[in-house]
Amino acid sequence: MSGRALAAIISAGLSKFGKLEGLYSREIFLSAAKEAFDRCPNLNPKKDIKSLFIGQMSESSEHQGHTGALIADWLGLNPTPSVRLESACASSGAALRAGIQAIMSGLVETVMVGGVEKLTHLSTSDATEYLALSSDNFLEQWHGFTFPALFALIARAHMHKYKTREEQLAAVAVKNHKNGSKNPKAHIQKEITIEQALNSRIIASPLRLFDCSLISDGASCLILTRPELAKRYTDEPVYIVGTGQASDTIGLYEREDLTSLNSIALAAREAYRMADVGPDDLDVVEVHDCFTIAEIVSYEMLGLCGKGEGGTFIESGQTEIDGKIPVNTSGGLKSKGHPVGATGTAQVYEIYLQLTGQAGKRQVEGAEIGLTQNLGGHGSTSIVHIFKRNI
Amino acid sequence: MEEIAFLRDERGEIYPTIENFYKFCGMGKLMAVRCSRCGRLILPPRPMCPECYSTDLGWVQLSGRGRLETYSEVYVPPKNFASKSPYVIGIVRLVEGVALPGQIVVDRGEKAEVGMELSVDFESAPAEGWPQWPRYFFRPVDRK
Ligand SMILES: [Zn+2]
């Protein structure tokens, strides 16, 4: 399997991310799907799409379950089979993997995968509880552990062991907002200063407001087909050459090393091996920066830098758009936004734009190989995918 | 004295469940189970050993002593904790080697510190409505 294409992306769509007042999940998803359909005129959705896999973290925000059937209906795709997948913030990463598996099984040729979440109508405390759902209820939620607090525990451990500094966390936010200011679909298209980040209010020490990603509404989707059929639909497909997924404890307290997120390293190892690609081969990367510390730990787990070196790595500027290995050119979850169920395939949308030269002001020149890293909860799920422009 | 009704198995033994763990907390005891086959100490208790799949598990009381591995002061709490904010949470590595997450109750002005010695304590009465059982928490050792 080494280095061969598992599936091809023939189109992709993304809704605007942000506070999408007056729009429900199904309507937000349609704007992502419309872009994907328009981008690929050779695709006849009703005839070609044989299955749908839709990621969404929870039905509770709109009191609307059965999201698979709902999306198929609203896309006018009945009776195409459709299911919802849930893996917390990695729900659409899981949907992508399910789509790849369906294609590779030979059962179907062409599928739509994607994700959606509607969050901004919730109060801060309701959104806090909603996101905490993906941690251990009886041991973490019962004791007042929020999601920022769980990542704060990782940050504190990392700072203690590796002397990582608050300024290095803030540098992640500054970089991602700089990138997001060039992304017309980002939730907040505004640069910030390091002073702003360092002086923002504490959410869960040592994490401040600007260490946290945004609570956003949004949807994303991809159309996948068998690699050998891709050119039927488009001259510029992007090939998926590696997929990896790993699980870890549902409670953070059960991990031996609180400075690592081992599931990322394990998922990456599987994807790298499958793709026959290493960290040095990557041209552009989207990582799951739900909190600034998560981006720093991701650098280390993906092998972009050594263990404990994430803090100095962000300060070196190597992950800027014009750096050696640009990370989160989209603005990441920090600036583009984090509608949790949509995030996994939204990361792939950015890599798709980069590898097909459509990323506008944030284009990485000559990008050929990309990687996405999608996290569920505090690393209880990790999903990594690797993409190539040419095969 | 045992007014608390534990869920028991067919042999009459207290079943290794999360609810029974919290019922023990209500009696002022921090309890884990040990697997009779492979010896693994399991906290919180589980009905089946994740290592060797044995269901032959025996309750053991823990010292409740440990060190703070990492912590955070929470300023944006979930609704049920609104009145407590800001409060400190952390992960405590017990002397028996297993770890527990929990609230760290420090005096106003006192700072939590990585490595500080802690001891377990328990809420006095089951909270009204939520959660259903009294919780354990930790406080610095020298304050007791
Ligand atoms: Zn065992």
mmCIF file with all atom_site columns, N, CA and C in Angstrom, chain A residues 174-237:
data_model
loop_
_atom_site.group_PDB
_atom_site.id
_atom_site.type_symbol
_atom_site.label_atom_id
_atom_site.label_alt_id
_atom_site.label_comp_id
_atom_site.label_asym_id
_atom_site.label_entity_id
_atom_site.label_seq_id
_atom_site.pdbx_PDB_ins_code
_atom_site.Cartn_x
_atom_site.Cartn_y
_atom_site.Cartn_z
_atom_site.occupancy
_atom_site.B_iso_or_equiv
_atom_site.pdbx_formal_charge
_atom_site.auth_seq_id
_atom_site.auth_comp_id
_atom_site.auth_asym_id
_atom_site.auth_atom_id
_atom_site.pdbx_PDB_model_num
ATOM 1   N N  . VAL A 1 174 ? -0.835  34.431 17.666  1.00 0.00 ? 174 VAL A N  1
ATOM 2   C CA . VAL A 1 174 ? -0.471  35.545 16.785  1.00 0.00 ? 174 VAL A CA 1
ATOM 3   C C  . VAL A 1 174 ? -0.306  35.048 15.349  1.00 0.00 ? 174 VAL A C  1
ATOM 4   N N  . LYS A 1 175 ? 0.408   33.941 15.178  1.00 0.00 ? 175 LYS A N  1
ATOM 5   C CA . LYS A 1 175 ? 0.616   33.378 13.829  1.00 0.00 ? 175 LYS A CA 1
ATOM 6   C C  . LYS A 1 175 ? -0.723  33.002 13.184  1.00 0.00 ? 175 LYS A C  1
ATOM 7   N N  . ASN A 1 176 ? -1.557  32.313 13.937  1.00 0.00 ? 176 ASN A N  1
ATOM 8   C CA . ASN A 1 176 ? -2.796  31.810 13.332  1.00 0.00 ? 176 ASN A CA 1
ATOM 9   C C  . ASN A 1 176 ? -3.771  32.949 13.002  1.00 0.00 ? 176 ASN A C  1
ATOM 10  N N  . HIS A 1 177 ? -3.781  33.981 13.828  1.00 0.00 ? 177 HIS A N  1
ATOM 11  C CA . HIS A 1 177 ? -4.622  35.141 13.489  1.00 0.00 ? 177 HIS A CA 1
ATOM 12  C C  . HIS A 1 177 ? -4.077  35.873 12.260  1.00 0.00 ? 177 HIS A C  1
ATOM 13  N N  . LYS A 1 178 ? -2.766  35.910 12.124  1.00 0.00 ? 178 LYS A N  1
ATOM 14  C CA . LYS A 1 178 ? -2.154  36.533 10.940  1.00 0.00 ? 178 LYS A CA 1
ATOM 15  C C  . LYS A 1 178 ? -2.605  35.770 9.683   1.00 0.00 ? 178 LYS A C  1
ATOM 16  N N  . ASN A 1 179 ? -2.584  34.443 9.758   1.00 0.00 ? 179 ASN A N  1
ATOM 17  C CA . ASN A 1 179 ? -3.032  33.631 8.617   1.00 0.00 ? 179 ASN A CA 1
ATOM 18  C C  . ASN A 1 179 ? -4.528  33.793 8.384   1.00 0.00 ? 179 ASN A C  1
ATOM 19  N N  . GLY A 1 180 ? -5.290  33.788 9.465   1.00 0.00 ? 180 GLY A N  1
ATOM 20  C CA . GLY A 1 180 ? -6.748  33.905 9.360   1.00 0.00 ? 180 GLY A CA 1
ATOM 21  C C  . GLY A 1 180 ? -7.178  35.238 8.775   1.00 0.00 ? 180 GLY A C  1
ATOM 22  N N  . SER A 1 181 ? -6.346  36.273 8.958   1.00 0.00 ? 181 SER A N  1
ATOM 23  C CA . SER A 1 181 ? -6.687  37.592 8.399   1.00 0.00 ? 181 SER A CA 1
ATOM 24  C C  . SER A 1 181 ? -6.653  37.551 6.875   1.00 0.00 ? 181 SER A C  1
ATOM 25  N N  . LYS A 1 182 ? -6.053  36.504 6.310   1.00 0.00 ? 182 LYS A N  1
ATOM 26  C CA . LYS A 1 182 ? -5.989  36.353 4.844   1.00 0.00 ? 182 LYS A CA 1
ATOM 27  C C  . LYS A 1 182 ? -7.027  35.359 4.339   1.00 0.00 ? 182 LYS A C  1
ATOM 28  N N  . ASN A 1 183 ? -7.905  34.883 5.249   1.00 0.00 ? 183 ASN A N  1
ATOM 29  C CA . ASN A 1 183 ? -8.888  33.858 4.868   1.00 0.00 ? 183 ASN A CA 1
ATOM 30  C C  . ASN A 1 183 ? -10.303 34.443 4.937   1.00 0.00 ? 183 ASN A C  1
ATOM 31  N N  . PRO A 1 184 ? -10.916 34.700 3.774   1.00 0.00 ? 184 PRO A N  1
ATOM 32  C CA . PRO A 1 184 ? -12.241 35.347 3.767   1.00 0.00 ? 184 PRO A CA 1
ATOM 33  C C  . PRO A 1 184 ? -13.335 34.522 4.443   1.00 0.00 ? 184 PRO A C  1
ATOM 34  N N  . LYS A 1 185 ? -13.097 33.265 4.701   1.00 0.00 ? 185 LYS A N  1
ATOM 35  C CA . LYS A 1 185 ? -14.114 32.460 5.377   1.00 0.00 ? 185 LYS A CA 1
ATOM 36  C C  . LYS A 1 185 ? -13.855 32.310 6.878   1.00 0.00 ? 185 LYS A C  1
ATOM 37  N N  . ALA A 1 186 ? -12.764 32.893 7.355   1.00 0.00 ? 186 ALA A N  1
ATOM 38  C CA . ALA A 1 186 ? -12.421 32.738 8.778   1.00 0.00 ? 186 ALA A CA 1
ATOM 39  C C  . ALA A 1 186 ? -13.409 33.484 9.660   1.00 0.00 ? 186 ALA A C  1
ATOM 40  N N  . HIS A 1 187 ? -13.613 32.958 10.856  1.00 0.00 ? 187 HIS A N  1
ATOM 41  C CA . HIS A 1 187 ? -14.516 33.576 11.833  1.00 0.00 ? 187 HIS A CA 1
ATOM 42  C C  . HIS A 1 187 ? -14.018 34.966 12.222  1.00 0.00 ? 187 HIS A C  1
ATOM 43  N N  . ILE A 1 188 ? -12.740 35.070 12.595  1.00 0.00 ? 188 ILE A N  1
ATOM 44  C CA . ILE A 1 188 ? -12.157 36.373 12.953  1.00 0.00 ? 188 ILE A CA 1
ATOM 45  C C  . ILE A 1 188 ? -10.975 36.655 12.030  1.00 0.00 ? 188 ILE A C  1
ATOM 46  N N  . GLN A 1 189 ? -11.152 37.616 11.120  1.00 0.00 ? 189 GLN A N  1
ATOM 47  C CA . GLN A 1 189 ? -10.118 37.911 10.113  1.00 0.00 ? 189 GLN A CA 1
ATOM 48  C C  . GLN A 1 189 ? -9.327  39.124 10.565  1.00 0.00 ? 189 GLN A C  1
ATOM 49  N N  . LYS A 1 190 ? -8.628  38.957 11.676  1.00 0.00 ? 190 LYS A N  1
ATOM 50  C CA . LYS A 1 190 ? -7.969  40.100 12.282  1.00 0.00 ? 190 LYS A CA 1
ATOM 51  C C  . LYS A 1 190 ? -6.657  39.662 12.910  1.00 0.00 ? 190 LYS A C  1
ATOM 52  N N  . GLU A 1 191 ? -5.610  40.443 12.672  1.00 0.00 ? 191 GLU A N  1
ATOM 53  C CA . GLU A 1 191 ? -4.333  40.146 13.324  1.00 0.00 ? 191 GLU A CA 1
ATOM 54  C C  . GLU A 1 191 ? -4.403  40.572 14.782  1.00 0.00 ? 191 GLU A C  1
ATOM 55  N N  . ILE A 1 192 ? -3.631  39.900 15.616  1.00 0.00 ? 192 ILE A N  1
ATOM 56  C CA . ILE A 1 192 ? -3.527  40.313 17.013  1.00 0.00 ? 192 ILE A CA 1
ATOM 57  C C  . ILE A 1 192 ? -2.058  40.481 17.362  1.00 0.00 ? 192 ILE A C  1
ATOM 58  N N  . THR A 1 193 ? -1.793  41.203 18.452  1.00 0.00 ? 193 THR A N  1
ATOM 59  C CA . THR A 1 193 ? -0.403  41.364 18.901  1.00 0.00 ? 193 THR A CA 1
ATOM 60  C C  . THR A 1 193 ? -0.134  40.400 20.056  1.00 0.00 ? 193 THR A C  1
ATOM 61  N N  . ILE A 1 194 ? 1.124   40.147 20.290  1.00 0.00 ? 194 ILE A N  1
ATOM 62  C CA . ILE A 1 194 ? 1.501   39.253 21.383  1.00 0.00 ? 194 ILE A CA 1
ATOM 63  C C  . ILE A 1 194 ? 1.092   39.855 22.736  1.00 0.00 ? 194 ILE A C  1
ATOM 64  N N  . GLU A 1 195 ? 1.130   41.195 22.828  1.00 0.00 ? 195 GLU A N  1
ATOM 65  C CA . GLU A 1 195 ? 0.723   41.862 24.082  1.00 0.00 ? 195 GLU A CA 1
ATOM 66  C C  . GLU A 1 195 ? -0.769  41.626 24.342  1.00 0.00 ? 195 GLU A C  1
ATOM 67  N N  . GLN A 1 196 ? -1.577  41.754 23.252  1.00 0.00 ? 196 GLN A N  1
ATOM 68  C CA . GLN A 1 196 ? -3.013  41.495 23.399  1.00 0.00 ? 196 GLN A CA 1
ATOM 69  C C  . GLN A 1 196 ? -3.263  40.093 23.955  1.00 0.00 ? 196 GLN A C  1
ATOM 70  N N  . ALA A 1 197 ? -2.548  39.126 23.373  1.00 0.00 ? 197 ALA A N  1
ATOM 71  C CA . ALA A 1 197 ? -2.739  37.739 23.791  1.00 0.00 ? 197 ALA A CA 1
ATOM 72  C C  . ALA A 1 197 ? -2.324  37.554 25.245  1.00 0.00 ? 197 ALA A C  1
ATOM 73  N N  . LEU A 1 198 ? -1.178  38.135 25.607  1.00 0.00 ? 198 LEU A N  1
ATOM 74  C CA . LEU A 1 198 ? -0.645  37.940 26.960  1.00 0.00 ? 198 LEU A CA 1
ATOM 75  C C  . LEU A 1 198 ? -1.441  38.691 28.019  1.00 0.00 ? 198 LEU A C  1
ATOM 76  N N  . ASN A 1 199 ? -2.186  39.717 27.585  1.00 0.00 ? 199 ASN A N  1
ATOM 77  C CA . ASN A 1 199 ? -2.965  40.493 28.555  1.00 0.00 ? 199 ASN A CA 1
ATOM 78  C C  . ASN A 1 199 ? -4.443  40.114 28.555  1.00 0.00 ? 199 ASN A C  1
ATOM 79  N N  . SER A 1 200 ? -4.814  39.125 27.735  1.00 0.00 ? 200 SER A N  1
ATOM 80  C CA . SER A 1 200 ? -6.227  38.730 27.723  1.00 0.00 ? 200 SER A CA 1
ATOM 81  C C  . SER A 1 200 ? -6.549  37.985 29.013  1.00 0.00 ? 200 SER A C  1
ATOM 82  N N  . ARG A 1 201 ? -7.847  37.912 29.330  1.00 0.00 ? 201 ARG A N  1
ATOM 83  C CA . ARG A 1 201 ? -8.238  37.371 30.654  1.00 0.00 ? 201 ARG A CA 1
ATOM 84  C C  . ARG A 1 201 ? -7.989  35.866 30.727  1.00 0.00 ? 201 ARG A C  1
ATOM 85  N N  . ILE A 1 202 ? -7.776  35.407 31.948  1.00 0.00 ? 202 ILE A N  1
ATOM 86  C CA . ILE A 1 202 ? -7.506  33.984 32.167  1.00 0.00 ? 202 ILE A CA 1
ATOM 87  C C  . ILE A 1 202 ? -8.813  33.197 32.093  1.00 0.00 ? 202 ILE A C  1
ATOM 88  N N  . ILE A 1 203 ? -8.813  32.138 31.313  1.00 0.00 ? 203 ILE A N  1
ATOM 89  C CA . ILE A 1 203 ? -9.974  31.234 31.236  1.00 0.00 ? 203 ILE A CA 1
ATOM 90  C C  . ILE A 1 203 ? -9.756  30.079 32.209  1.00 0.00 ? 203 ILE A C  1
ATOM 91  N N  . ALA A 1 204 ? -8.617  29.418 32.081  1.00 0.00 ? 204 ALA A N  1
ATOM 92  C CA . ALA A 1 204 ? -8.209  28.361 33.010  1.00 0.00 ? 204 ALA A CA 1
ATOM 93  C C  . ALA A 1 204 ? -6.682  28.428 33.016  1.00 0.00 ? 204 ALA A C  1
ATOM 94  N N  . SER A 1 205 ? -6.115  28.900 34.111  1.00 0.00 ? 205 SER A N  1
ATOM 95  C CA . SER A 1 205 ? -4.671  29.183 34.124  1.00 0.00 ? 205 SER A CA 1
ATOM 96  C C  . SER A 1 205 ? -3.868  27.923 33.774  1.00 0.00 ? 205 SER A C  1
ATOM 97  N N  . PRO A 1 206 ? -2.802  28.004 33.009  1.00 0.00 ? 206 PRO A N  1
ATOM 98  C CA . PRO A 1 206 ? -2.203  29.220 32.457  1.00 0.00 ? 206 PRO A CA 1
ATOM 99  C C  . PRO A 1 206 ? -2.811  29.683 31.121  1.00 0.00 ? 206 PRO A C  1
ATOM 100 N N  . LEU A 1 207 ? -3.945  29.133 30.724  1.00 0.00 ? 207 LEU A N  1
ATOM 101 C CA . LEU A 1 207 ? -4.508  29.507 29.417  1.00 0.00 ? 207 LEU A CA 1
ATOM 102 C C  . LEU A 1 207 ? -5.405  30.742 29.525  1.00 0.00 ? 207 LEU A C  1
ATOM 103 N N  . ARG A 1 208 ? -5.179  31.653 28.590  1.00 0.00 ? 208 ARG A N  1
ATOM 104 C CA . ARG A 1 208 ? -5.959  32.892 28.517  1.00 0.00 ? 208 ARG A CA 1
ATOM 105 C C  . ARG A 1 208 ? -6.929  32.812 27.341  1.00 0.00 ? 208 ARG A C  1
ATOM 106 N N  . LEU A 1 209 ? -7.765  33.834 27.261  1.00 0.00 ? 209 LEU A N  1
ATOM 107 C CA . LEU A 1 209 ? -8.778  33.868 26.191  1.00 0.00 ? 209 LEU A CA 1
ATOM 108 C C  . LEU A 1 209 ? -8.150  33.619 24.817  1.00 0.00 ? 209 LEU A C  1
ATOM 109 N N  . PHE A 1 210 ? -6.987  34.237 24.550  1.00 0.00 ? 210 PHE A N  1
ATOM 110 C CA . PHE A 1 210 ? -6.380  34.122 23.225  1.00 0.00 ? 210 PHE A CA 1
ATOM 111 C C  . PHE A 1 210 ? -5.612  32.809 23.038  1.00 0.00 ? 210 PHE A C  1
ATOM 112 N N  . ASP A 1 211 ? -5.596  31.964 24.074  1.00 0.00 ? 211 ASP A N  1
ATOM 113 C CA . ASP A 1 211 ? -5.063  30.606 23.893  1.00 0.00 ? 211 ASP A CA 1
ATOM 114 C C  . ASP A 1 211 ? -6.150  29.642 23.434  1.00 0.00 ? 211 ASP A C  1
ATOM 115 N N  . CYS A 1 212 ? -7.404  30.107 23.460  1.00 0.00 ? 212 CYS A N  1
ATOM 116 C CA . CYS A 1 212 ? -8.535  29.222 23.157  1.00 0.00 ? 212 CYS A CA 1
ATOM 117 C C  . CYS A 1 212 ? -9.027  29.451 21.739  1.00 0.00 ? 212 CYS A C  1
ATOM 118 N N  . SER A 1 213 ? -9.442  28.359 21.074  1.00 0.00 ? 213 SER A N  1
ATOM 119 C CA . SER A 1 213 ? -10.039 28.492 19.749  1.00 0.00 ? 213 SER A CA 1
ATOM 120 C C  . SER A 1 213 ? -11.433 29.095 19.906  1.00 0.00 ? 213 SER A C  1
ATOM 121 N N  . LEU A 1 214 ? -12.059 29.365 18.761  1.00 0.00 ? 214 LEU A N  1
ATOM 122 C CA . LEU A 1 214 ? -13.338 30.075 18.772  1.00 0.00 ? 214 LEU A CA 1
ATOM 123 C C  . LEU A 1 214 ? -14.510 29.101 18.797  1.00 0.00 ? 214 LEU A C  1
ATOM 124 N N  . ILE A 1 215 ? -15.587 29.538 19.393  1.00 0.00 ? 215 ILE A N  1
ATOM 125 C CA . ILE A 1 215 ? -16.844 28.792 19.335  1.00 0.00 ? 215 ILE A CA 1
ATOM 126 C C  . ILE A 1 215 ? -17.591 29.318 18.111  1.00 0.00 ? 215 ILE A C  1
ATOM 127 N N  . SER A 1 216 ? -17.724 28.446 17.093  1.00 0.00 ? 216 SER A N  1
ATOM 128 C CA . SER A 1 216 ? -18.215 28.909 15.788  1.00 0.00 ? 216 SER A CA 1
ATOM 129 C C  . SER A 1 216 ? -19.298 27.991 15.254  1.00 0.00 ? 216 SER A C  1
ATOM 130 N N  . ASP A 1 217 ? -20.035 28.512 14.264  1.00 0.00 ? 217 ASP A N  1
ATOM 131 C CA . ASP A 1 217 ? -20.927 27.693 13.449  1.00 0.00 ? 217 ASP A CA 1
ATOM 132 C C  . ASP A 1 217 ? -20.222 27.453 12.118  1.00 0.00 ? 217 ASP A C  1
ATOM 133 N N  . GLY A 1 218 ? -20.492 26.300 11.504  1.00 0.00 ? 218 GLY A N  1
ATOM 134 C CA . GLY A 1 218 ? -19.902 26.081 10.189  1.00 0.00 ? 218 GLY A CA 1
ATOM 135 C C  . GLY A 1 218 ? -20.073 24.659 9.699   1.00 0.00 ? 218 GLY A C  1
ATOM 136 N N  . ALA A 1 219 ? -19.785 24.487 8.410   1.00 0.00 ? 219 ALA A N  1
ATOM 137 C CA . ALA A 1 219 ? -19.869 23.158 7.794   1.00 0.00 ? 219 ALA A CA 1
ATOM 138 C C  . ALA A 1 219 ? -18.782 23.027 6.745   1.00 0.00 ? 219 ALA A C  1
ATOM 139 N N  . SER A 1 220 ? -18.411 21.792 6.463   1.00 0.00 ? 220 SER A N  1
ATOM 140 C CA . SER A 1 220 ? -17.391 21.521 5.449   1.00 0.00 ? 220 SER A CA 1
ATOM 141 C C  . SER A 1 220 ? -17.705 20.189 4.795   1.00 0.00 ? 220 SER A C  1
ATOM 142 N N  . CYS A 1 221 ? -17.277 20.029 3.550   1.00 0.00 ? 221 CYS A N  1
ATOM 143 C CA . CYS A 1 221 ? -17.488 18.732 2.908   1.00 0.00 ? 221 CYS A CA 1
ATOM 144 C C  . CYS A 1 221 ? -16.471 18.492 1.801   1.00 0.00 ? 221 CYS A C  1
ATOM 145 N N  . LEU A 1 222 ? -16.313 17.226 1.451   1.00 0.00 ? 222 LEU A N  1
ATOM 146 C CA . LEU A 1 222 ? -15.403 16.785 0.387   1.00 0.00 ? 222 LEU A CA 1
ATOM 147 C C  . LEU A 1 222 ? -16.142 15.760 -0.455  1.00 0.00 ? 222 LEU A C  1
ATOM 148 N N  . ILE A 1 223 ? -15.825 15.705 -1.747  1.00 0.00 ? 223 ILE A N  1
ATOM 149 C CA . ILE A 1 223 ? -16.310 14.613 -2.579  1.00 0.00 ? 223 ILE A CA 1
ATOM 150 C C  . ILE A 1 223 ? -15.109 13.726 -2.905  1.00 0.00 ? 223 ILE A C  1
ATOM 151 N N  . LEU A 1 224 ? -15.252 12.452 -2.588  1.00 0.00 ? 224 LEU A N  1
ATOM 152 C CA . LEU A 1 224 ? -14.161 11.494 -2.809  1.00 0.00 ? 224 LEU A CA 1
ATOM 153 C C  . LEU A 1 224 ? -14.573 10.466 -3.857  1.00 0.00 ? 224 LEU A C  1
ATOM 154 N N  . THR A 1 225 ? -13.583 10.006 -4.612  1.00 0.00 ? 225 THR A N  1
ATOM 155 C CA . THR A 1 225 ? -13.851 8.907  -5.529  1.00 0.00 ? 225 THR A CA 1
ATOM 156 C C  . THR A 1 225 ? -12.629 7.989  -5.594  1.00 0.00 ? 225 THR A C  1
ATOM 157 N N  . ARG A 1 226 ? -12.777 6.885  -6.315  1.00 0.00 ? 226 ARG A N  1
ATOM 158 C CA . ARG A 1 226 ? -11.627 6.000  -6.501  1.00 0.00 ? 226 ARG A CA 1
ATOM 159 C C  . ARG A 1 226 ? -10.562 6.733  -7.314  1.00 0.00 ? 226 ARG A C  1
ATOM 160 N N  . PRO A 1 227 ? -9.294  6.562  -6.963  1.00 0.00 ? 227 PRO A N  1
ATOM 161 C CA . PRO A 1 227 ? -8.227  7.334  -7.606  1.00 0.00 ? 227 PRO A CA 1
ATOM 162 C C  . PRO A 1 227 ? -8.263  7.253  -9.133  1.00 0.00 ? 227 PRO A C  1
ATOM 163 N N  . GLU A 1 228 ? -8.554  6.056  -9.668  1.00 0.00 ? 228 GLU A N  1
ATOM 164 C CA . GLU A 1 228 ? -8.492  5.900  -11.126 1.00 0.00 ? 228 GLU A CA 1
ATOM 165 C C  . GLU A 1 228 ? -9.662  6.580  -11.842 1.00 0.00 ? 228 GLU A C  1
ATOM 166 N N  . LEU A 1 229 ? -10.681 6.999  -11.079 1.00 0.00 ? 229 LEU A N  1
ATOM 167 C CA . LEU A 1 229 ? -11.821 7.686  -11.697 1.00 0.00 ? 229 LEU A CA 1
ATOM 168 C C  . LEU A 1 229 ? -11.729 9.205  -11.571 1.00 0.00 ? 229 LEU A C  1
ATOM 169 N N  . ALA A 1 230 ? -10.748 9.669  -10.823 1.00 0.00 ? 230 ALA A N  1
ATOM 170 C CA . ALA A 1 230 ? -10.700 11.090 -10.455 1.00 0.00 ? 230 ALA A CA 1
ATOM 171 C C  . ALA A 1 230 ? -10.688 12.019 -11.668 1.00 0.00 ? 230 ALA A C  1
ATOM 172 N N  . LYS A 1 231 ? -9.905  11.663 -12.682 1.00 0.00 ? 231 LYS A N  1
ATOM 173 C CA . LYS A 1 231 ? -9.735  12.565 -13.841 1.00 0.00 ? 231 LYS A CA 1
ATOM 174 C C  . LYS A 1 231 ? -11.000 12.670 -14.693 1.00 0.00 ? 231 LYS A C  1
ATOM 175 N N  . ARG A 1 232 ? -11.934 11.751 -14.472 1.00 0.00 ? 232 ARG A N  1
ATOM 176 C CA . ARG A 1 232 ? -13.243 11.868 -15.109 1.00 0.00 ? 232 ARG A CA 1
ATOM 177 C C  . ARG A 1 232 ? -13.959 13.130 -14.653 1.00 0.00 ? 232 ARG A C  1
ATOM 178 N N  . TYR A 1 233 ? -13.691 13.495 -13.411 1.00 0.00 ? 233 TYR A N  1
ATOM 179 C CA . TYR A 1 233 ? -14.439 14.592 -12.788 1.00 0.00 ? 233 TYR A CA 1
ATOM 180 C C  . TYR A 1 233 ? -13.685 15.912 -12.786 1.00 0.00 ? 233 TYR A C  1
ATOM 181 N N  . THR A 1 234 ? -12.355 15.833 -12.690 1.00 0.00 ? 234 THR A N  1
ATOM 182 C CA . THR A 1 234 ? -11.577 17.075 -12.569 1.00 0.00 ? 234 THR A CA 1
ATOM 183 C C  . THR A 1 234 ? -10.158 16.856 -13.074 1.00 0.00 ? 234 THR A C  1
ATOM 184 N N  . ASP A 1 235 ? -9.548  17.948 -13.577 1.00 0.00 ? 235 ASP A N  1
ATOM 185 C CA . ASP A 1 235 ? -8.146  17.874 -13.991 1.00 0.00 ? 235 ASP A CA 1
ATOM 186 C C  . ASP A 1 235 ? -7.208  17.977 -12.798 1.00 0.00 ? 235 ASP A C  1
ATOM 187 N N  . GLU A 1 236 ? -7.747  18.444 -11.668 1.00 0.00 ? 236 GLU A N  1
ATOM 188 C CA . GLU A 1 236 ? -6.883  18.699 -10.511 1.00 0.00 ? 236 GLU A CA 1
ATOM 189 C C  . GLU A 1 236 ? -7.384  18.017 -9.249  1.00 0.00 ? 236 GLU A C  1
ATOM 190 N N  . PRO A 1 237 ? -7.357  16.688 -9.233  1.00 0.00 ? 237 PRO A N  1
ATOM 191 C CA . PRO A 1 237 ? -7.718  16.014 -7.985  1.00 0.00 ? 237 PRO A CA 1
ATOM 192 C C  . PRO A 1 237 ? -6.577  16.117 -6.981  1.00 0.00 ? 237 PRO A C  1
#
